[in-house]
mmCIF file of N, CA, C and O in Angstrom:
data_model
loop_
_atom_site.group_PDB
_atom_site.id
_atom_site.type_symbol
_atom_site.label_atom_id
_atom_site.label_comp_id
_atom_site.label_asym_id
_atom_site.label_seq_id
_atom_site.Cartn_x
_atom_site.Cartn_y
_atom_site.Cartn_z
ATOM 1 N N UNK T 1 0.838 -1.183 0.000
ATOM 2 C CA UNK T 1 0.000 0.000 0.000
ATOM 3 C C UNK T 1 0.882 1.244 0.000
ATOM 4 O O UNK T 1 1.974 1.243 0.555
ATOM 5 N N UNK T 2 0.360 2.281 -0.607
ATOM 6 C CA UNK T 2 1.047 3.567 -0.658
ATOM 7 C C UNK T 2 0.112 4.650 -0.163
ATOM 8 O O UNK T 2 -1.110 4.509 -0.240
ATOM 9 N N UNK T 3 0.680 5.738 0.328
ATOM 10 C CA UNK T 3 -0.120 6.875 0.752
ATOM 11 C C UNK T 3 -0.247 7.856 -0.402
ATOM 12 O O UNK T 3 0.729 8.176 -1.070
ATOM 13 N N UNK T 4 -1.464 8.333 -0.609
ATOM 14 C CA UNK T 4 -1.753 9.349 -1.610
ATOM 15 C C UNK T 4 -2.345 10.534 -0.869
ATOM 16 O O UNK T 4 -3.408 10.418 -0.256
ATOM 17 N N UNK T 5 -1.650 11.674 -0.889
ATOM 18 C CA UNK T 5 -2.144 12.881 -0.245
ATOM 19 C C UNK T 5 -2.731 13.783 -1.310
ATOM 20 O O UNK T 5 -2.057 14.124 -2.284
ATOM 21 N N UNK T 6 -3.985 14.159 -1.118
ATOM 22 C CA UNK T 6 -4.699 14.996 -2.070
ATOM 23 C C UNK T 6 -4.995 16.320 -1.378
ATOM 24 O O UNK T 6 -5.666 16.347 -0.345
ATOM 25 N N UNK T 7 -4.468 17.418 -1.952
ATOM 26 C CA UNK T 7 -4.698 18.740 -1.366
ATOM 27 C C UNK T 7 -6.193 18.967 -1.151
ATOM 28 O O UNK T 7 -7.001 18.770 -2.061
ATOM 29 N N UNK T 8 -6.542 19.355 0.047
ATOM 30 C CA UNK T 8 -7.925 19.670 0.372
ATOM 31 C C UNK T 8 -8.813 18.476 0.631
ATOM 32 O O UNK T 8 -9.991 18.635 0.941
ATOM 33 N N UNK T 9 -8.282 17.261 0.485
ATOM 34 C CA UNK T 9 -9.114 16.072 0.682
ATOM 35 C C UNK T 9 -8.567 15.133 1.749
ATOM 36 O O UNK T 9 -9.327 14.422 2.390
ATOM 37 N N UNK T 10 -7.260 15.066 1.922
ATOM 38 C CA UNK T 10 -6.683 14.193 2.936
ATOM 39 C C UNK T 10 -5.678 13.215 2.366
ATOM 40 O O UNK T 10 -5.277 13.312 1.207
ATOM 41 N N UNK T 11 -5.289 12.257 3.195
ATOM 42 C CA UNK T 11 -4.331 11.230 2.815
ATOM 43 C C UNK T 11 -5.028 9.876 2.847
ATOM 44 O O UNK T 11 -5.757 9.576 3.788
ATOM 45 N N UNK T 12 -4.801 9.080 1.815
ATOM 46 C CA UNK T 12 -5.482 7.801 1.648
ATOM 47 C C UNK T 12 -4.467 6.715 1.341
ATOM 48 O O UNK T 12 -3.437 6.980 0.725
ATOM 49 N N UNK T 13 -4.787 5.491 1.719
ATOM 50 C CA UNK T 13 -3.968 4.344 1.330
ATOM 51 C C UNK T 13 -4.472 3.839 -0.016
ATOM 52 O O UNK T 13 -5.680 3.672 -0.214
ATOM 53 N N UNK T 14 -3.539 3.593 -0.912
ATOM 54 C CA UNK T 14 -3.857 3.147 -2.264
ATOM 55 C C UNK T 14 -3.026 1.915 -2.569
ATOM 56 O O UNK T 14 -1.828 1.883 -2.272
ATOM 57 N N UNK T 15 -3.644 0.919 -3.174
ATOM 58 C CA UNK T 15 -2.917 -0.303 -3.528
ATOM 59 C C UNK T 15 -1.897 -0.019 -4.627
ATOM 60 O O UNK T 15 -2.156 0.768 -5.545
ATOM 61 N N UNK T 16 -0.746 -0.662 -4.526
ATOM 62 C CA UNK T 16 0.285 -0.534 -5.559
ATOM 63 C C UNK T 16 -0.288 -0.968 -6.899
ATOM 64 O O UNK T 16 -1.037 -1.940 -6.980
ATOM 65 N N UNK T 17 0.053 -0.222 -7.933
ATOM 66 C CA UNK T 17 -0.408 -0.553 -9.277
ATOM 67 C C UNK T 17 -1.701 0.138 -9.669
ATOM 68 O O UNK T 17 -2.114 0.055 -10.820
ATOM 69 N N UNK T 18 -2.336 0.842 -8.730
ATOM 70 C CA UNK T 18 -3.572 1.555 -9.040
ATOM 71 C C UNK T 18 -3.240 2.799 -9.858
ATOM 72 O O UNK T 18 -2.351 3.561 -9.508
ATOM 73 N N UNK T 19 -3.945 2.986 -10.953
ATOM 74 C CA UNK T 19 -3.728 4.178 -11.776
ATOM 75 C C UNK T 19 -4.171 5.406 -10.988
ATOM 76 O O UNK T 19 -5.127 5.369 -10.222
ATOM 77 N N UNK T 20 -3.450 6.505 -11.166
ATOM 78 C CA UNK T 20 -3.701 7.707 -10.394
ATOM 79 C C UNK T 20 -5.147 8.169 -10.496
ATOM 80 O O UNK T 20 -5.790 8.462 -9.489
ATOM 81 N N UNK T 21 -5.677 8.245 -11.700
ATOM 82 C CA UNK T 21 -7.046 8.730 -11.860
ATOM 83 C C UNK T 21 -8.044 7.828 -11.130
ATOM 84 O O UNK T 21 -9.004 8.305 -10.538
ATOM 85 N N UNK T 22 -7.807 6.535 -11.134
ATOM 86 C CA UNK T 22 -8.692 5.607 -10.411
ATOM 87 C C UNK T 22 -8.569 5.817 -8.905
ATOM 88 O O UNK T 22 -9.556 5.798 -8.181
ATOM 89 N N UNK T 23 -7.344 6.001 -8.431
ATOM 90 C CA UNK T 23 -7.131 6.230 -7.004
ATOM 91 C C UNK T 23 -7.831 7.512 -6.566
ATOM 92 O O UNK T 23 -8.477 7.543 -5.515
ATOM 93 N N UNK T 24 -7.716 8.564 -7.351
ATOM 94 C CA UNK T 24 -8.381 9.818 -7.020
ATOM 95 C C UNK T 24 -9.893 9.625 -6.930
ATOM 96 O O UNK T 24 -10.543 10.082 -5.988
ATOM 97 N N UNK T 25 -10.449 8.948 -7.914
ATOM 98 C CA UNK T 25 -11.890 8.711 -7.925
ATOM 99 C C UNK T 25 -12.321 7.851 -6.742
ATOM 100 O O UNK T 25 -13.350 8.125 -6.107
ATOM 101 N N UNK T 26 -11.540 6.830 -6.408
ATOM 102 C CA UNK T 26 -11.859 5.969 -5.264
ATOM 103 C C UNK T 26 -11.800 6.737 -3.944
ATOM 104 O O UNK T 26 -12.468 6.370 -2.978
ATOM 105 N N UNK T 27 -11.033 7.827 -3.925
ATOM 106 C CA UNK T 27 -10.918 8.664 -2.724
ATOM 107 C C UNK T 27 -11.977 9.768 -2.717
ATOM 108 O O UNK T 27 -11.971 10.626 -1.846
ATOM 109 N N UNK T 28 -12.862 9.764 -3.699
ATOM 110 C CA UNK T 28 -13.959 10.717 -3.731
ATOM 111 C C UNK T 28 -13.680 12.016 -4.458
ATOM 112 O O UNK T 28 -14.432 12.973 -4.340
ATOM 113 N N UNK T 29 -12.597 12.064 -5.228
ATOM 114 C CA UNK T 29 -12.255 13.274 -5.979
ATOM 115 C C UNK T 29 -12.691 13.084 -7.426
ATOM 116 O O UNK T 29 -12.258 12.156 -8.099
ATOM 117 N N UNK T 30 -13.564 13.972 -7.885
ATOM 118 C CA UNK T 30 -14.040 13.900 -9.270
ATOM 119 C C UNK T 30 -12.979 14.508 -10.185
ATOM 120 O O UNK T 30 -12.588 15.660 -10.009
ATOM 121 N N UNK T 31 -12.507 13.718 -11.134
ATOM 122 C CA UNK T 31 -11.487 14.175 -12.075
ATOM 123 C C UNK T 31 -12.084 14.140 -13.471
ATOM 124 O O UNK T 31 -12.479 13.091 -13.957
ATOM 125 N N UNK T 32 -12.153 15.314 -14.101
ATOM 126 C CA UNK T 32 -12.647 15.367 -15.476
ATOM 127 C C UNK T 32 -11.537 14.950 -16.418
ATOM 128 O O UNK T 32 -10.645 15.737 -16.705
ATOM 129 N N UNK T 33 -11.560 13.709 -16.845
ATOM 130 C CA UNK T 33 -10.480 13.198 -17.693
ATOM 131 C C UNK T 33 -11.062 12.542 -18.931
ATOM 132 O O UNK T 33 -12.192 12.106 -18.944
ATOM 133 N N UNK T 34 -10.246 12.489 -19.964
ATOM 134 C CA UNK T 34 -10.674 11.885 -21.224
ATOM 135 C C UNK T 34 -9.920 10.605 -21.547
ATOM 136 O O UNK T 34 -10.259 9.913 -22.479
ATOM 137 N N UNK T 35 -8.884 10.322 -20.795
ATOM 138 C CA UNK T 35 -7.987 9.225 -21.180
ATOM 139 C C UNK T 35 -8.474 7.851 -20.725
ATOM 140 O O UNK T 35 -7.888 6.845 -21.107
ATOM 141 N N UNK T 36 -9.491 7.828 -19.866
ATOM 142 C CA UNK T 36 -9.960 6.538 -19.365
ATOM 143 C C UNK T 36 -8.970 5.877 -18.426
ATOM 144 O O UNK T 36 -8.951 4.676 -18.269
ATOM 145 N N UNK T 37 -8.107 6.678 -17.812
ATOM 146 C CA UNK T 37 -7.121 6.131 -16.883
ATOM 147 C C UNK T 37 -5.877 5.590 -17.551
ATOM 148 O O UNK T 37 -5.103 4.866 -16.948
ATOM 149 N N UNK T 38 -5.646 5.985 -18.797
ATOM 150 C CA UNK T 38 -4.489 5.476 -19.540
ATOM 151 C C UNK T 38 -3.325 6.465 -19.603
ATOM 152 O O UNK T 38 -2.370 6.262 -20.349
ATOM 153 N N UNK T 39 -3.424 7.572 -18.843
ATOM 154 C CA UNK T 39 -2.351 8.560 -18.741
ATOM 155 C C UNK T 39 -1.982 9.206 -20.072
ATOM 156 O O UNK T 39 -0.819 9.453 -20.357
ATOM 157 N N UNK T 40 -2.973 9.520 -20.870
ATOM 158 C CA UNK T 40 -2.707 10.162 -22.154
ATOM 159 C C UNK T 40 -3.179 11.603 -22.216
ATOM 160 O O UNK T 40 -2.740 12.351 -23.067
ATOM 161 N N UNK T 41 -4.079 12.013 -21.335
ATOM 162 C CA UNK T 41 -4.665 13.343 -21.476
ATOM 163 C C UNK T 41 -3.943 14.403 -20.659
ATOM 164 O O UNK T 41 -4.222 15.581 -20.821
ATOM 165 N N UNK T 42 -3.041 14.050 -19.787
ATOM 166 C CA UNK T 42 -2.242 14.943 -18.937
ATOM 167 C C UNK T 42 -3.071 15.765 -17.961
ATOM 168 O O UNK T 42 -2.648 16.813 -17.508
ATOM 169 N N UNK T 43 -4.271 15.303 -17.607
ATOM 170 C CA UNK T 43 -5.094 16.000 -16.621
ATOM 171 C C UNK T 43 -4.507 15.861 -15.222
ATOM 172 O O UNK T 43 -4.492 16.817 -14.449
ATOM 173 N N UNK T 44 -4.028 14.689 -14.869
ATOM 174 C CA UNK T 44 -3.486 14.433 -13.531
ATOM 175 C C UNK T 44 -2.078 15.006 -13.421
ATOM 176 O O UNK T 44 -1.252 14.825 -14.300
ATOM 177 N N UNK T 45 -1.837 15.671 -12.320
ATOM 178 C CA UNK T 45 -0.503 16.208 -12.045
ATOM 179 C C UNK T 45 -0.098 15.721 -10.663
ATOM 180 O O UNK T 45 -0.906 15.718 -9.743
ATOM 181 N N UNK T 46 1.134 15.332 -10.521
ATOM 182 C CA UNK T 46 1.606 14.823 -9.239
ATOM 183 C C UNK T 46 2.900 15.502 -8.833
ATOM 184 O O UNK T 46 3.637 16.012 -9.667
ATOM 185 N N UNK T 47 3.144 15.490 -7.539
ATOM 186 C CA UNK T 47 4.413 15.950 -6.991
ATOM 187 C C UNK T 47 4.836 14.910 -5.968
ATOM 188 O O UNK T 47 4.087 14.603 -5.047
ATOM 189 N N UNK T 48 6.000 14.322 -6.176
ATOM 190 C CA UNK T 48 6.520 13.332 -5.239
ATOM 191 C C UNK T 48 7.228 14.061 -4.108
ATOM 192 O O UNK T 48 8.190 14.780 -4.347
ATOM 193 N N UNK T 49 6.740 13.884 -2.896
ATOM 194 C CA UNK T 49 7.408 14.474 -1.747
ATOM 195 C C UNK T 49 8.523 13.572 -1.257
ATOM 196 O O UNK T 49 9.491 14.026 -0.671
ATOM 197 N N UNK T 50 8.387 12.276 -1.505
ATOM 198 C CA UNK T 50 9.437 11.306 -1.207
ATOM 199 C C UNK T 50 9.129 10.034 -1.974
ATOM 200 O O UNK T 50 8.008 9.801 -2.397
ATOM 201 N N UNK T 51 10.147 9.239 -2.208
ATOM 202 C CA UNK T 51 9.952 7.961 -2.884
ATOM 203 C C UNK T 51 9.693 8.068 -4.368
ATOM 204 O O UNK T 51 8.997 7.248 -4.928
ATOM 205 N N UNK T 52 10.257 9.084 -5.012
ATOM 206 C CA UNK T 52 10.054 9.231 -6.446
ATOM 207 C C UNK T 52 10.566 7.995 -7.178
ATOM 208 O O UNK T 52 11.622 7.470 -6.848
ATOM 209 N N UNK T 53 9.814 7.524 -8.187
ATOM 210 C CA UNK T 53 10.243 6.329 -8.926
ATOM 211 C C UNK T 53 11.617 6.498 -9.558
ATOM 212 O O UNK T 53 11.983 7.586 -9.984
ATOM 213 N N UNK T 54 12.358 5.416 -9.621
ATOM 214 C CA UNK T 54 13.697 5.433 -10.203
ATOM 215 C C UNK T 54 13.656 5.365 -11.726
ATOM 216 O O UNK T 54 14.623 5.706 -12.388
ATOM 217 N N UNK T 55 12.541 4.913 -12.283
ATOM 218 C CA UNK T 55 12.426 4.714 -13.724
ATOM 219 C C UNK T 55 11.175 5.422 -14.227
ATOM 220 O O UNK T 55 10.159 5.457 -13.537
ATOM 221 N N UNK T 56 11.256 6.011 -15.417
ATOM 222 C CA UNK T 56 10.069 6.580 -16.033
ATOM 223 C C UNK T 56 10.014 6.137 -17.487
ATOM 224 O O UNK T 56 11.037 5.787 -18.071
ATOM 225 N N UNK T 57 8.821 6.161 -18.036
ATOM 226 C CA UNK T 57 8.668 5.776 -19.436
ATOM 227 C C UNK T 57 9.161 6.910 -20.326
ATOM 228 O O UNK T 57 9.315 8.059 -19.883
ATOM 229 N N UNK T 58 9.385 6.603 -21.580
ATOM 230 C CA UNK T 58 9.816 7.621 -22.534
ATOM 231 C C UNK T 58 8.747 8.705 -22.663
ATOM 232 O O UNK T 58 9.054 9.894 -22.732
ATOM 233 N N UNK T 59 7.484 8.301 -22.658
ATOM 234 C CA UNK T 59 6.382 9.267 -22.759
ATOM 235 C C UNK T 59 6.372 10.206 -21.555
ATOM 236 O O UNK T 59 6.148 11.408 -21.705
ATOM 237 N N UNK T 60 6.621 9.664 -20.356
ATOM 238 C CA UNK T 60 6.686 10.505 -19.164
ATOM 239 C C UNK T 60 7.838 11.494 -19.279
ATOM 240 O O UNK T 60 7.674 12.686 -18.995
ATOM 241 N N UNK T 61 8.995 11.018 -19.699
ATOM 242 C CA UNK T 61 10.162 11.885 -19.851
ATOM 243 C C UNK T 61 9.879 12.990 -20.870
ATOM 244 O O UNK T 61 10.164 14.170 -20.614
ATOM 245 N N UNK T 62 9.308 12.621 -21.998
ATOM 246 C CA UNK T 62 8.988 13.612 -23.040
ATOM 247 C C UNK T 62 8.061 14.690 -22.506
ATOM 248 O O UNK T 62 8.262 15.881 -22.747
ATOM 249 N N UNK T 63 7.031 14.293 -21.765
ATOM 250 C CA UNK T 63 6.065 15.256 -21.234
ATOM 251 C C UNK T 63 6.712 16.154 -20.185
ATOM 252 O O UNK T 63 6.497 17.369 -20.162
ATOM 253 N N UNK T 64 7.547 15.584 -19.331
ATOM 254 C CA UNK T 64 8.171 16.371 -18.267
ATOM 255 C C UNK T 64 9.250 17.327 -18.774
ATOM 256 O O UNK T 64 9.575 18.299 -18.117
ATOM 257 N N UNK T 65 9.780 17.066 -19.960
ATOM 258 C CA UNK T 65 10.839 17.928 -20.495
ATOM 259 C C UNK T 65 10.339 18.857 -21.598
ATOM 260 O O UNK T 65 11.130 19.563 -22.205
ATOM 261 N N UNK T 66 9.018 18.867 -21.839
ATOM 262 C CA UNK T 66 8.463 19.798 -22.823
ATOM 263 C C UNK T 66 8.679 21.234 -22.380
ATOM 264 O O UNK T 66 8.649 21.532 -21.194
ATOM 265 N N UNK T 67 8.867 22.104 -23.317
ATOM 266 C CA UNK T 67 9.020 23.533 -22.992
ATOM 267 C C UNK T 67 7.778 24.266 -23.382
ATOM 268 O O UNK T 67 7.092 24.012 -24.271
#
């Protein structure tokens, strides 16, 4: 299990492997997204306070390095 802290909503335990948009919805946060939880629409934004992943996909890297 991992902790997910949502500004204005609290901190929740989330099972490993849960997609962010699904975790948000399960915690009661309505997210207007078009990707169906496939991480293509860039609606979800995250900030790692600790435990940032050691590996990212090429798509993640491309999005994070866009100007």
